[in-house]
Amino acid sequence: MAKKSGGQRPNTGGTVAVCTRLAQPVAEELGLLLWDVRFVKEGADWYLRFFIDREEEAVTINDCEAFSRRVDVLLDEADPIPCSYCLEVSSPGIERELTRPEHFERFMDWPVTVRSIRPVDGVREFSGWLAGYAGGTVTLEDEEGVRREFSLRELSAVWLAAELDSEAEEDAPPDEEIEEE
């Protein structure tokens, strides 16, 4: 946990950019991907959150600890944040949010859910497979093969879905053998 005194309100966009530049070389040296960096206020406290990942295997607690220890030293030296904050390092998780072009490229054809800022035909959340991403437009293909495009500016979030809900699957009988008498 990194904390220092001070009461100034930080520039969150600038803080994220500086912290990303400091942390990226550390992630690469440790064989990690720097998935995302967020600087957010929750209640009275500020949190600097680093989300790390690996290409082919799961992130471990040891990865988080090694990254945290190395980045903490760099943050103390550079001192980019003018207020108290808590440093957190974690995996982005299975249902991770997709925010950058490389996220969309990596998870093409994976199941995702998008949440629109305003309802579209009375609905705010849509699920399907990520069928495309270009020029800030996300293409989603639903279970019937219908494609729908969304501008990122119209969306509040896009995240991986562990699996798509299907009414047909929910209504299907269990896969059990029935014995005839």
GROMACS .gro file of N, CA and C in nm:
model
  543
    1MET      N    1   0.084  -0.117   0.000
    1MET     CA    2   0.000   0.000   0.000
    1MET      C    3   0.089   0.123   0.000
    2ALA      N    4   0.067   0.210  -0.096
    2ALA     CA    5   0.145   0.333  -0.106
    2ALA      C    6   0.059   0.449  -0.060
    3LYS      N    7   0.106   0.523   0.037
    3LYS     CA    8   0.032   0.639   0.085
    3LYS      C    9   0.130   0.751   0.110
    4LYS      N   10   0.083   0.873   0.087
    4LYS     CA   11   0.161   0.988   0.125
    4LYS      C   12   0.066   1.100   0.161
    5SER      N   13   0.113   1.200   0.229
    5SER     CA   14   0.025   1.306   0.273
    5SER      C   15   0.004   1.406   0.161
    6GLY      N   16  -0.100   1.485   0.176
    6GLY     CA   17  -0.132   1.588   0.078
    6GLY      C   18  -0.280   1.589   0.051
    7GLY      N   19  -0.337   1.705   0.021
    7GLY     CA   20  -0.479   1.714   0.003
    7GLY      C   21  -0.520   1.760  -0.135
    8GLN      N   22  -0.427   1.776  -0.228
    8GLN     CA   23  -0.462   1.823  -0.362
    8GLN      C   24  -0.542   1.719  -0.437
    9ARG      N   25  -0.632   1.769  -0.523
    9ARG     CA   26  -0.709   1.678  -0.609
    9ARG      C   27  -0.623   1.649  -0.733
   10PRO      N   28  -0.594   1.522  -0.760
   10PRO     CA   29  -0.507   1.487  -0.871
   10PRO      C   30  -0.578   1.494  -1.006
   11ASN      N   31  -0.499   1.508  -1.112
   11ASN     CA   32  -0.545   1.499  -1.250
   11ASN      C   33  -0.544   1.350  -1.284
   12THR      N   34  -0.661   1.284  -1.282
   12THR     CA   35  -0.665   1.138  -1.294
   12THR      C   36  -0.614   1.090  -1.429
   13GLY      N   37  -0.645   1.159  -1.539
   13GLY     CA   38  -0.597   1.118  -1.671
   13GLY      C   39  -0.446   1.125  -1.681
   14GLY      N   40  -0.389   1.234  -1.633
   14GLY     CA   41  -0.245   1.250  -1.634
   14GLY      C   42  -0.176   1.152  -1.542
   15THR      N   43  -0.237   1.125  -1.429
   15THR     CA   44  -0.183   1.030  -1.333
   15THR      C   45  -0.176   0.891  -1.394
   16VAL      N   46  -0.283   0.849  -1.460
   16VAL     CA   47  -0.285   0.716  -1.524
   16VAL      C   48  -0.177   0.706  -1.630
   17ALA      N   49  -0.162   0.809  -1.712
   17ALA     CA   50  -0.061   0.806  -1.818
   17ALA      C   51   0.080   0.795  -1.761
   18VAL      N   52   0.110   0.874  -1.657
   18VAL     CA   53   0.244   0.870  -1.596
   18VAL      C   54   0.268   0.734  -1.531
   19CYS      N   55   0.171   0.684  -1.459
   19CYS     CA   56   0.187   0.555  -1.390
   19CYS      C   57   0.199   0.440  -1.490
   20THR      N   58   0.129   0.450  -1.601
   20THR     CA   59   0.140   0.349  -1.707
   20THR      C   60   0.282   0.348  -1.763
   21ARG      N   61   0.336   0.466  -1.791
   21ARG     CA   62   0.474   0.475  -1.844
   21ARG      C   63   0.575   0.419  -1.745
   22LEU      N   64   0.555   0.442  -1.616
   22LEU     CA   65   0.646   0.389  -1.515
   22LEU      C   66   0.635   0.236  -1.504
   23ALA      N   67   0.513   0.184  -1.515
   23ALA     CA   68   0.491   0.042  -1.489
   23ALA      C   69   0.512  -0.049  -1.609
   24GLN      N   70   0.497   0.002  -1.730
   24GLN     CA   71   0.508  -0.082  -1.849
   24GLN      C   72   0.640  -0.159  -1.857
   25PRO      N   73   0.755  -0.094  -1.836
   25PRO     CA   74   0.882  -0.169  -1.842
   25PRO      C   75   0.891  -0.278  -1.734
   26VAL      N   76   0.834  -0.254  -1.617
   26VAL     CA   77   0.835  -0.353  -1.510
   26VAL      C   78   0.753  -0.475  -1.553
   27ALA      N   79   0.637  -0.451  -1.608
   27ALA     CA   80   0.552  -0.562  -1.655
   27ALA      C   81   0.627  -0.645  -1.759
   28GLU      N   82   0.688  -0.579  -1.854
   28GLU     CA   83   0.762  -0.651  -1.959
   28GLU      C   84   0.878  -0.732  -1.901
   29GLU      N   85   0.952  -0.674  -1.808
   29GLU     CA   86   1.064  -0.746  -1.746
   29GLU      C   87   1.018  -0.871  -1.671
   30LEU      N   88   0.898  -0.866  -1.616
   30LEU     CA   89   0.844  -0.980  -1.541
   30LEU      C   90   0.764  -1.076  -1.629
   31GLY      N   91   0.760  -1.049  -1.759
   31GLY     CA   92   0.686  -1.136  -1.851
   31GLY      C   93   0.536  -1.120  -1.839
   32LEU      N   94   0.492  -1.001  -1.799
   32LEU     CA   95   0.350  -0.974  -1.778
   32LEU      C   96   0.299  -0.874  -1.882
   33LEU      N   97   0.169  -0.871  -1.897
   33LEU     CA   98   0.102  -0.769  -1.978
   33LEU      C   99   0.038  -0.670  -1.883
   34LEU      N  100   0.055  -0.543  -1.910
   34LEU     CA  101  -0.013  -0.441  -1.830
   34LEU      C  102  -0.150  -0.420  -1.895
   35TRP      N  103  -0.252  -0.483  -1.837
   35TRP     CA  104  -0.386  -0.483  -1.896
   35TRP      C  105  -0.452  -0.346  -1.886
   36ASP      N  106  -0.446  -0.286  -1.767
   36ASP     CA  107  -0.512  -0.157  -1.746
   36ASP      C  108  -0.456  -0.091  -1.622
   37VAL      N  109  -0.470   0.041  -1.616
   37VAL     CA  110  -0.433   0.119  -1.499
   37VAL      C  111  -0.550   0.214  -1.472
   38ARG      N  112  -0.592   0.219  -1.347
   38ARG     CA  113  -0.703   0.308  -1.310
   38ARG      C  114  -0.668   0.382  -1.182
   39PHE      N  115  -0.705   0.507  -1.180
   39PHE     CA  116  -0.687   0.589  -1.060
   39PHE      C  117  -0.825   0.644  -1.025
   40VAL      N  118  -0.885   0.590  -0.919
   40VAL     CA  119  -1.024   0.621  -0.887
   40VAL      C  120  -1.040   0.659  -0.741
   41LYS      N  121  -1.143   0.739  -0.717
   41LYS     CA  122  -1.177   0.775  -0.580
   41LYS      C  123  -1.300   0.696  -0.539
   42GLU      N  124  -1.291   0.631  -0.424
   42GLU     CA  125  -1.403   0.557  -0.367
   42GLU      C  126  -1.421   0.607  -0.225
   43GLY      N  127  -1.532   0.672  -0.201
   43GLY     CA  128  -1.553   0.735  -0.071
   43GLY      C  129  -1.450   0.845  -0.052
   44ALA      N  130  -1.380   0.841   0.058
   44ALA     CA  131  -1.278   0.943   0.086
   44ALA      C  132  -1.139   0.902   0.037
   45ASP      N  133  -1.125   0.780  -0.016
   45ASP     CA  134  -0.993   0.728  -0.050
   45ASP      C  135  -0.970   0.719  -0.201
   46TRP      N  136  -0.843   0.740  -0.241
   46TRP     CA  137  -0.800   0.723  -0.380
   46TRP      C  138  -0.730   0.589  -0.394
   47TYR      N  139  -0.752   0.521  -0.507
   47TYR     CA  140  -0.691   0.392  -0.535
   47TYR      C  141  -0.621   0.397  -0.670
   48LEU      N  142  -0.496   0.352  -0.673
   48LEU     CA  143  -0.422   0.334  -0.797
   48LEU      C  144  -0.421   0.184  -0.822
   49ARG      N  145  -0.492   0.141  -0.927
   49ARG     CA  146  -0.508  -0.002  -0.954
   49ARG      C  147  -0.439  -0.040  -1.084
   50PHE      N  148  -0.353  -0.139  -1.071
   50PHE     CA  149  -0.287  -0.198  -1.187
   50PHE      C  150  -0.347  -0.336  -1.209
   51PHE      N  151  -0.388  -0.363  -1.333
   51PHE     CA  152  -0.439  -0.495  -1.370
   51PHE      C  153  -0.335  -0.558  -1.462
   52ILE      N  154  -0.282  -0.674  -1.420
   52ILE     CA  155  -0.177  -0.741  -1.497
   52ILE      C  156  -0.230  -0.874  -1.549
   53ASP      N  157  -0.169  -0.921  -1.658
   53ASP     CA  158  -0.213  -1.045  -1.719
   53ASP      C  159  -0.091  -1.117  -1.776
   54ARG      N  160  -0.113  -1.238  -1.823
   54ARG     CA  161  -0.012  -1.316  -1.895
   54ARG      C  162  -0.075  -1.364  -2.025
   55GLU      N  163   0.007  -1.388  -2.125
   55GLU     CA  164  -0.042  -1.437  -2.254
   55GLU      C  165  -0.104  -1.575  -2.244
   56GLU      N  166  -0.032  -1.669  -2.187
   56GLU     CA  167  -0.071  -1.809  -2.196
   56GLU      C  168  -0.110  -1.876  -2.064
   57GLU      N  169  -0.084  -1.810  -1.953
   57GLU     CA  170  -0.114  -1.874  -1.825
   57GLU      C  171  -0.175  -1.773  -1.730
   58ALA      N  172  -0.228  -1.822  -1.620
   58ALA     CA  173  -0.295  -1.736  -1.523
   58ALA      C  174  -0.194  -1.654  -1.442
   59VAL      N  175  -0.237  -1.538  -1.401
   59VAL     CA  176  -0.158  -1.453  -1.311
   59VAL      C  177  -0.165  -1.514  -1.172
   60THR      N  178  -0.053  -1.516  -1.103
   60THR     CA  179  -0.048  -1.571  -0.967
   60THR      C  180  -0.034  -1.459  -0.865
   61ILE      N  181  -0.054  -1.493  -0.740
   61ILE     CA  182  -0.034  -1.396  -0.633
   61ILE      C  183   0.113  -1.352  -0.630
   62ASN      N  184   0.204  -1.443  -0.666
   62ASN     CA  185   0.347  -1.407  -0.670
   62ASN      C  186   0.374  -1.304  -0.780
   63ASP      N  187   0.304  -1.314  -0.893
   63ASP     CA  188   0.317  -1.213  -0.999
   63ASP      C  189   0.273  -1.077  -0.948
   64CYS      N  190   0.160  -1.076  -0.880
   64CYS     CA  191   0.106  -0.950  -0.826
   64CYS      C  192   0.202  -0.889  -0.724
   65GLU      N  193   0.257  -0.974  -0.638
   65GLU     CA  194   0.350  -0.926  -0.536
   65GLU      C  195   0.478  -0.870  -0.598
   66ALA      N  196   0.536  -0.943  -0.693
   66ALA     CA  197   0.660  -0.898  -0.758
   66ALA      C  198   0.637  -0.766  -0.831
   67PHE      N  199   0.528  -0.756  -0.903
   67PHE     CA  200   0.497  -0.632  -0.976
   67PHE      C  201   0.475  -0.517  -0.878
   68SER      N  202   0.399  -0.542  -0.771
   68SER     CA  203   0.369  -0.439  -0.673
   68SER      C  204   0.496  -0.385  -0.607
   69ARG      N  205   0.584  -0.475  -0.567
   69ARG     CA  206   0.707  -0.432  -0.500
   69ARG      C  207   0.794  -0.346  -0.592
   70ARG      N  208   0.804  -0.386  -0.719
   70ARG     CA  209   0.889  -0.310  -0.813
   70ARG      C  210   0.825  -0.175  -0.848
   71VAL      N  211   0.696  -0.173  -0.872
   71VAL     CA  212   0.628  -0.049  -0.910
   71VAL      C  213   0.622   0.048  -0.792
   72ASP      N  214   0.604  -0.004  -0.672
   72ASP     CA  215   0.597   0.082  -0.554
   72ASP      C  216   0.723   0.167  -0.539
   73VAL      N  217   0.838   0.106  -0.563
   73VAL     CA  218   0.966   0.180  -0.555
   73VAL      C  219   0.969   0.291  -0.660
   74LEU      N  220   0.928   0.260  -0.783
   74LEU     CA  221   0.927   0.360  -0.890
   74LEU      C  222   0.830   0.474  -0.860
   75LEU      N  223   0.714   0.440  -0.805
   75LEU     CA  224   0.616   0.544  -0.770
   75LEU      C  225   0.668   0.633  -0.659
   76ASP      N  226   0.736   0.575  -0.561
   76ASP     CA  227   0.793   0.655  -0.453
   76ASP      C  228   0.899   0.751  -0.506
   77GLU      N  229   0.981   0.703  -0.602
   77GLU     CA  230   1.087   0.788  -0.659
   77GLU      C  231   1.029   0.899  -0.747
   78ALA      N  232   0.935   0.865  -0.835
   78ALA     CA  233   0.879   0.962  -0.929
   78ALA      C  234   0.778   1.055  -0.862
   79ASP      N  235   0.709   1.006  -0.761
   79ASP     CA  236   0.613   1.084  -0.684
   79ASP      C  237   0.508   1.154  -0.773
   80PRO      N  238   0.437   1.078  -0.860
   80PRO     CA  239   0.345   1.141  -0.956
   80PRO      C  240   0.206   1.177  -0.900
   81ILE      N  241   0.177   1.139  -0.777
   81ILE     CA  242   0.043   1.157  -0.724
   81ILE      C  243   0.049   1.249  -0.602
   82PRO      N  244  -0.022   1.365  -0.608
   82PRO     CA  245  -0.012   1.465  -0.501
   82PRO      C  246  -0.103   1.442  -0.381
   83CYS      N  247  -0.156   1.320  -0.366
   83CYS     CA  248  -0.244   1.293  -0.252
   83CYS      C  249  -0.219   1.152  -0.202
   84SER      N  250  -0.281   1.119  -0.091
   84SER     CA  251  -0.272   0.983  -0.038
   84SER      C  252  -0.347   0.888  -0.130
   85TYR      N  253  -0.295   0.766  -0.143
   85TYR     CA  254  -0.364   0.665  -0.227
   85TYR      C  255  -0.323   0.527  -0.181
   86CYS      N  256  -0.403   0.428  -0.221
   86CYS     CA  257  -0.374   0.288  -0.194
   86CYS      C  258  -0.335   0.223  -0.327
   87LEU      N  259  -0.227   0.149  -0.327
   87LEU     CA  260  -0.181   0.078  -0.446
   87LEU      C  261  -0.239  -0.063  -0.444
   88GLU      N  262  -0.303  -0.103  -0.555
   88GLU     CA  263  -0.357  -0.237  -0.568
   88GLU      C  264  -0.310  -0.298  -0.700
   89VAL      N  265  -0.278  -0.426  -0.697
   89VAL     CA  266  -0.237  -0.500  -0.817
   89VAL      C  267  -0.317  -0.629  -0.821
   90SER      N  268  -0.378  -0.658  -0.936
   90SER     CA  269  -0.455  -0.781  -0.949
   90SER      C  270  -0.465  -0.823  -1.095
   91SER      N  271  -0.521  -0.941  -1.114
   91SER     CA  272  -0.556  -0.989  -1.248
   91SER      C  273  -0.683  -0.915  -1.291
   92PRO      N  274  -0.704  -0.897  -1.421
   92PRO     CA  275  -0.830  -0.836  -1.465
   92PRO      C  276  -0.949  -0.930  -1.449
   93GLY      N  277  -0.925  -1.058  -1.423
   93GLY     CA  278  -1.033  -1.153  -1.399
   93GLY      C  279  -1.089  -1.214  -1.526
   94ILE      N  280  -1.173  -1.313  -1.509
   94ILE     CA  281  -1.232  -1.384  -1.622
   94ILE      C  282  -1.326  -1.293  -1.701
   95GLU      N  283  -1.410  -1.219  -1.631
   95GLU     CA  284  -1.504  -1.129  -1.697
   95GLU      C  285  -1.445  -0.988  -1.703
   96ARG      N  286  -1.326  -0.979  -1.759
   96ARG     CA  287  -1.253  -0.853  -1.765
   96ARG      C  288  -1.315  -0.753  -1.860
   97GLU      N  289  -1.296  -0.627  -1.829
   97GLU     CA  290  -1.346  -0.521  -1.916
   97GLU      C  291  -1.247  -0.501  -2.031
   98LEU      N  292  -1.302  -0.482  -2.150
   98LEU     CA  293  -1.221  -0.454  -2.269
   98LEU      C  294  -1.224  -0.304  -2.292
   99THR      N  295  -1.107  -0.240  -2.292
   99THR     CA  296  -1.103  -0.095  -2.302
   99THR      C  297  -1.011  -0.044  -2.413
  100ARG      N  298  -0.917  -0.124  -2.456
  100ARG     CA  299  -0.818  -0.080  -2.555
  100ARG      C  300  -0.831  -0.162  -2.684
  101PRO      N  301  -0.786  -0.106  -2.797
  101PRO     CA  302  -0.794  -0.182  -2.923
  101PRO      C  303  -0.730  -0.320  -2.913
  102GLU      N  304  -0.616  -0.331  -2.844
  102GLU     CA  305  -0.550  -0.462  -2.834
  102GLU      C  306  -0.633  -0.562  -2.753
  103HIS      N  307  -0.717  -0.514  -2.661
  103HIS     CA  308  -0.807  -0.603  -2.587
  103HIS      C  309  -0.909  -0.665  -2.683
  104PHE      N  310  -0.968  -0.581  -2.767
  104PHE     CA  311  -1.068  -0.630  -2.861
  104PHE      C  312  -1.006  -0.726  -2.963
  105GLU      N  313  -0.887  -0.695  -3.009
  105GLU     CA  314  -0.818  -0.782  -3.105
  105GLU      C  315  -0.787  -0.918  -3.043
  106ARG      N  316  -0.742  -0.919  -2.920
  106ARG     CA  317  -0.705  -1.044  -2.854
  106ARG      C  318  -0.825  -1.135  -2.830
  107PHE      N  319  -0.941  -1.077  -2.806
  107PHE     CA  320  -1.058  -1.157  -2.770
  107PHE      C  321  -1.166  -1.160  -2.878
  108MET      N  322  -1.123  -1.147  -3.004
  108MET     CA  323  -1.215  -1.160  -3.115
  108MET      C  324  -1.277  -1.300  -3.113
  109ASP      N  325  -1.405  -1.309  -3.140
  109ASP     CA  326  -1.484  -1.434  -3.141
  109ASP      C  327  -1.510  -1.490  -3.001
  110TRP      N  328  -1.483  -1.416  -2.899
  110TRP     CA  329  -1.514  -1.458  -2.761
  110TRP      C  330  -1.651  -1.402  -2.722
  111PRO      N  331  -1.718  -1.467  -2.629
  111PRO     CA  332  -1.846  -1.411  -2.581
  111PRO      C  333  -1.822  -1.286  -2.497
  112VAL      N  334  -1.902  -1.182  -2.525
  112VAL     CA  335  -1.891  -1.056  -2.453
  112VAL      C  336  -2.031  -1.003  -2.422
  113THR      N  337  -2.033  -0.909  -2.329
  113THR     CA  338  -2.155  -0.833  -2.300
  113THR      C  339  -2.120  -0.687  -2.313
  114VAL      N  340  -2.209  -0.610  -2.375
  114VAL     CA  341  -2.192  -0.466  -2.385
  114VAL      C  342  -2.307  -0.399  -2.311
  115ARG      N  343  -2.277  -0.287  -2.248
  115ARG     CA  344  -2.380  -0.208  -2.179
  115ARG      C  345  -2.382  -0.070  -2.244
  116SER      N  346  -2.497  -0.033  -2.296
  116SER     CA  347  -2.509   0.098  -2.360
  116SER      C  348  -2.540   0.205  -2.256
  117ILE      N  349  -2.500   0.326  -2.288
  117ILE     CA  350  -2.526   0.439  -2.199
  117ILE      C  351  -2.677   0.466  -2.194
  118ARG      N  352  -2.738   0.464  -2.313
  118ARG     CA  353  -2.883   0.483  -2.324
  118ARG      C  354  -2.946   0.355  -2.378
  119PRO      N  355  -3.068   0.326  -2.341
  119PRO     CA  356  -3.134   0.206  -2.393
  119PRO      C  357  -3.146   0.209  -2.546
  120VAL      N  358  -3.128   0.092  -2.606
  120VAL     CA  359  -3.148   0.073  -2.749
  120VAL      C  360  -3.266  -0.022  -2.762
  121ASP      N  361  -3.375   0.025  -2.820
  121ASP     CA  362  -3.498  -0.053  -2.828
  121ASP      C  363  -3.541  -0.103  -2.689
  122GLY      N  364  -3.520  -0.018  -2.587
  122GLY     CA  365  -3.561  -0.051  -2.451
  122GLY      C  366  -3.465  -0.140  -2.375
  123VAL      N  367  -3.349  -0.173  -2.434
  123VAL     CA  368  -3.253  -0.265  -2.372
  123VAL      C  369  -3.118  -0.194  -2.357
  124ARG      N  370  -3.051  -0.217  -2.243
  124ARG     CA  371  -2.919  -0.156  -2.221
  124ARG      C  372  -2.805  -0.257  -2.230
  125GLU      N  373  -2.831  -0.386  -2.209
  125GLU     CA  374  -2.724  -0.487  -2.216
  125GLU      C  375  -2.751  -0.585  -2.329
  126PHE      N  376  -2.645  -0.612  -2.405
  126PHE     CA  377  -2.652  -0.705  -2.517
  126PHE      C  378  -2.537  -0.804  -2.503
  127SER      N  379  -2.564  -0.931  -2.528
  127SER     CA  380  -2.460  -1.034  -2.522
  127SER      C  381  -2.449  -1.103  -2.658
  128GLY      N  382  -2.329  -1.147  -2.687
  128GLY     CA  383  -2.303  -1.217  -2.812
  128GLY      C  384  -2.155  -1.241  -2.825
  129TRP      N  385  -2.112  -1.272  -2.946
  129TRP     CA  386  -1.970  -1.293  -2.971
  129TRP      C  387  -1.912  -1.168  -3.033
  130LEU      N  388  -1.792  -1.133  -2.990
  130LEU     CA  389  -1.722  -1.018  -3.046
  130LEU      C  390  -1.686  -1.051  -3.189
  131ALA      N  391  -1.756  -0.990  -3.285
  131ALA     CA  392  -1.739  -1.024  -3.426
  131ALA      C  393  -1.654  -0.922  -3.500
  132GLY      N  394  -1.624  -0.809  -3.437
  132GLY     CA  395  -1.541  -0.710  -3.505
  132GLY      C  396  -1.513  -0.591  -3.416
  133TYR      N  397  -1.403  -0.525  -3.449
  133TYR     CA  398  -1.368  -0.400  -3.383
  133TYR      C  399  -1.284  -0.319  -3.481
  134ALA      N  400  -1.332  -0.201  -3.515
  134ALA     CA  401  -1.257  -0.113  -3.606
  134ALA      C  402  -1.305   0.030  -3.586
  135GLY      N  403  -1.210   0.121  -3.580
  135GLY     CA  404  -1.243   0.263  -3.572
  135GLY      C  405  -1.336   0.301  -3.458
  136GLY      N  406  -1.322   0.234  -3.344
  136GLY     CA  407  -1.406   0.266  -3.229
  136GLY      C  408  -1.545   0.207  -3.237
  137THR      N  409  -1.567   0.113  -3.329
  137THR     CA  410  -1.697   0.046  -3.342
  137THR      C  411  -1.682  -0.102  -3.307
  138VAL      N  412  -1.768  -0.147  -3.216
  138VAL     CA  413  -1.770  -0.286  -3.172
  138VAL      C  414  -1.885  -0.357  -3.245
  139THR      N  415  -1.855  -0.473  -3.305
  139THR     CA  416  -1.959  -0.552  -3.371
  139THR      C  417  -1.984  -0.676  -3.287
  140LEU      N  418  -2.110  -0.697  -3.254
  140LEU     CA  419  -2.153  -0.808  -3.171
  140LEU      C  420  -2.244  -0.898  -3.255
  141GLU      N  421  -2.221  -1.029  -3.247
  141GLU     CA  422  -2.307  -1.125  -3.316
  141GLU      C  423  -2.380  -1.208  -3.212
  142ASP      N  424  -2.515  -1.206  -3.219
  142ASP     CA  425  -2.592  -1.280  -3.119
  142ASP      C  426  -2.607  -1.427  -3.159
  143GLU      N  427  -2.678  -1.502  -3.077
  143GLU     CA  428  -2.692  -1.647  -3.098
  143GLU      C  429  -2.766  -1.684  -3.226
  144GLU      N  430  -2.845  -1.590  -3.280
  144GLU     CA  431  -2.917  -1.615  -3.404
  144GLU      C  432  -2.835  -1.572  -3.526
  145GLY      N  433  -2.714  -1.522  -3.503
  145GLY     CA  434  -2.629  -1.477  -3.613
  145GLY      C  435  -2.653  -1.334  -3.655
  146VAL      N  436  -2.736  -1.261  -3.582
  146VAL     CA  437  -2.765  -1.121  -3.613
  146VAL      C  438  -2.651  -1.035  -3.559
  147ARG      N  439  -2.601  -0.948  -3.645
  147ARG     CA  440  -2.491  -0.859  -3.606
  147ARG      C  441  -2.545  -0.720  -3.573
  148ARG      N  442  -2.487  -0.661  -3.469
  148ARG     CA  443  -2.525  -0.527  -3.428
  148ARG      C  444  -2.397  -0.450  -3.398
  149GLU      N  445  -2.390  -0.326  -3.447
  149GLU     CA  446  -2.271  -0.243  -3.425
  149GLU      C  447  -2.299  -0.137  -3.319
  150PHE      N  448  -2.196  -0.111  -3.237
  150PHE     CA  449  -2.205  -0.011  -3.132
  150PHE      C  450  -2.080   0.075  -3.138
  151SER      N  451  -2.097   0.206  -3.132
  151SER     CA  452  -1.984   0.296  -3.116
  151SER      C  453  -1.941   0.291  -2.970
  152LEU      N  454  -1.811   0.289  -2.945
  152LEU     CA  455  -1.764   0.289  -2.805
  152LEU      C  456  -1.817   0.410  -2.729
  153ARG      N  457  -1.843   0.521  -2.800
  153ARG     CA  458  -1.898   0.639  -2.734
  153ARG      C  459  -2.039   0.616  -2.681
  154GLU      N  460  -2.109   0.516  -2.737
  154GLU     CA  461  -2.245   0.483  -2.693
  154GLU      C  462  -2.246   0.382  -2.578
  155LEU      N  463  -2.129   0.327  -2.544
  155LEU     CA  464  -2.122   0.219  -2.446
  155LEU      C  465  -2.058   0.266  -2.317
  156SER      N  466  -2.112   0.216  -2.205
  156SER     CA  467  -2.049   0.244  -2.077
  156SER      C  468  -1.948   0.136  -2.042
  157ALA      N  469  -1.964   0.015  -2.099
  157ALA     CA  470  -1.869  -0.093  -2.070
  157ALA      C  471  -1.885  -0.207  -2.171
  158VAL      N  472  -1.773  -0.277  -2.193
  158VAL     CA  473  -1.770  -0.401  -2.272
  158VAL      C  474  -1.684  -0.497  -2.192
  159TRP      N  475  -1.737  -0.616  -2.164
  159TRP     CA  476  -1.658  -0.712  -2.088
  159TRP      C  477  -1.679  -0.853  -2.140
  160LEU      N  478  -1.578  -0.939  -2.111
  160LEU     CA  479  -1.590  -1.079  -2.149
  160LEU      C  480  -1.700  -1.144  -2.066
  161ALA      N  481  -1.776  -1.230  -2.130
  161ALA     CA  482  -1.881  -1.304  -2.061
  161ALA      C  483  -1.829  -1.445  -2.038
  162ALA      N  484  -1.844  -1.495  -1.917
  162ALA     CA  485  -1.798  -1.631  -1.886
  162ALA      C  486  -1.866  -1.730  -1.980
  163GLU      N  487  -1.994  -1.708  -2.007
  163GLU     CA  488  -2.068  -1.786  -2.106
  163GLU      C  489  -2.193  -1.707  -2.139
  164LEU      N  490  -2.249  -1.734  -2.255
  164LEU     CA  491  -2.371  -1.665  -2.296
  164LEU      C  492  -2.491  -1.739  -2.239
  165ASP      N  493  -2.586  -1.663  -2.188
  165ASP     CA  494  -2.711  -1.723  -2.142
  165ASP      C  495  -2.794  -1.759  -2.264
  166SER      N  496  -2.856  -1.872  -2.258
  166SER     CA  497  -2.941  -1.915  -2.368
  166SER      C  498  -3.071  -1.968  -2.311
  167GLU      N  499  -3.183  -1.910  -2.354
  167GLU     CA  500  -3.312  -1.957  -2.307
  167GLU      C  501  -3.330  -2.103  -2.345
  168ALA      N  502  -3.280  -2.141  -2.463
  168ALA     CA  503  -3.295  -2.280  -2.508
  168ALA      C  504  -3.222  -2.374  -2.413
  169GLU      N  505  -3.102  -2.333  -2.369
  169GLU     CA  506  -3.026  -2.418  -2.277
  169GLU      C  507  -3.094  -2.425  -2.141
  170GLU      N  508  -3.153  -2.312  -2.097
  170GLU     CA  509  -3.219  -2.311  -1.967
  170GLU      C  510  -3.344  -2.399  -1.967
  171ASP      N  511  -3.414  -2.405  -2.081
  171ASP     CA  512  -3.537  -2.482  -2.090
  171ASP      C  513  -3.514  -2.628  -2.125
  172ALA      N  514  -3.392  -2.662  -2.164
  172ALA     CA  515  -3.363  -2.798  -2.206
  172ALA      C  516  -3.365  -2.892  -2.086
  173PRO      N  517  -3.408  -3.016  -2.108
  173PRO     CA  518  -3.407  -3.113  -1.997
  173PRO      C  519  -3.263  -3.150  -1.962
  174PRO      N  520  -3.241  -3.195  -1.840
  174PRO     CA  521  -3.105  -3.234  -1.801
  174PRO      C  522  -3.055  -3.352  -1.884
  175ASP      N  523  -2.925  -3.361  -1.895
  175ASP     CA  524  -2.863  -3.470  -1.971
  175ASP      C  525  -2.856  -3.595  -1.886
  176GLU      N  526  -2.967  -3.651  -1.857
  176GLU     CA  527  -2.971  -3.773  -1.775
  176GLU      C  528  -3.040  -3.882  -1.856
  177GLU      N  529  -2.993  -4.002  -1.837
  177GLU     CA  530  -3.059  -4.114  -1.904
  177GLU      C  531  -3.184  -4.151  -1.828
  178ILE      N  532  -3.289  -4.174  -1.904
  178ILE     CA  533  -3.415  -4.214  -1.842
  178ILE      C  534  -3.431  -4.364  -1.863
  179GLU      N  535  -3.448  -4.432  -1.755
  179GLU     CA  536  -3.463  -4.578  -1.766
  179GLU      C  537  -3.608  -4.611  -1.796
  180GLU      N  538  -3.626  -4.697  -1.893
  180GLU     CA  539  -3.761  -4.743  -1.926
  180GLU      C  540  -3.789  -4.869  -1.847
  181GLU      N  541  -3.914  -4.879  -1.803
  181GLU     CA  542  -3.952  -4.996  -1.725
  181GLU      C  543  -4.005  -5.105  -1.811
   0.00000   0.00000   0.00000
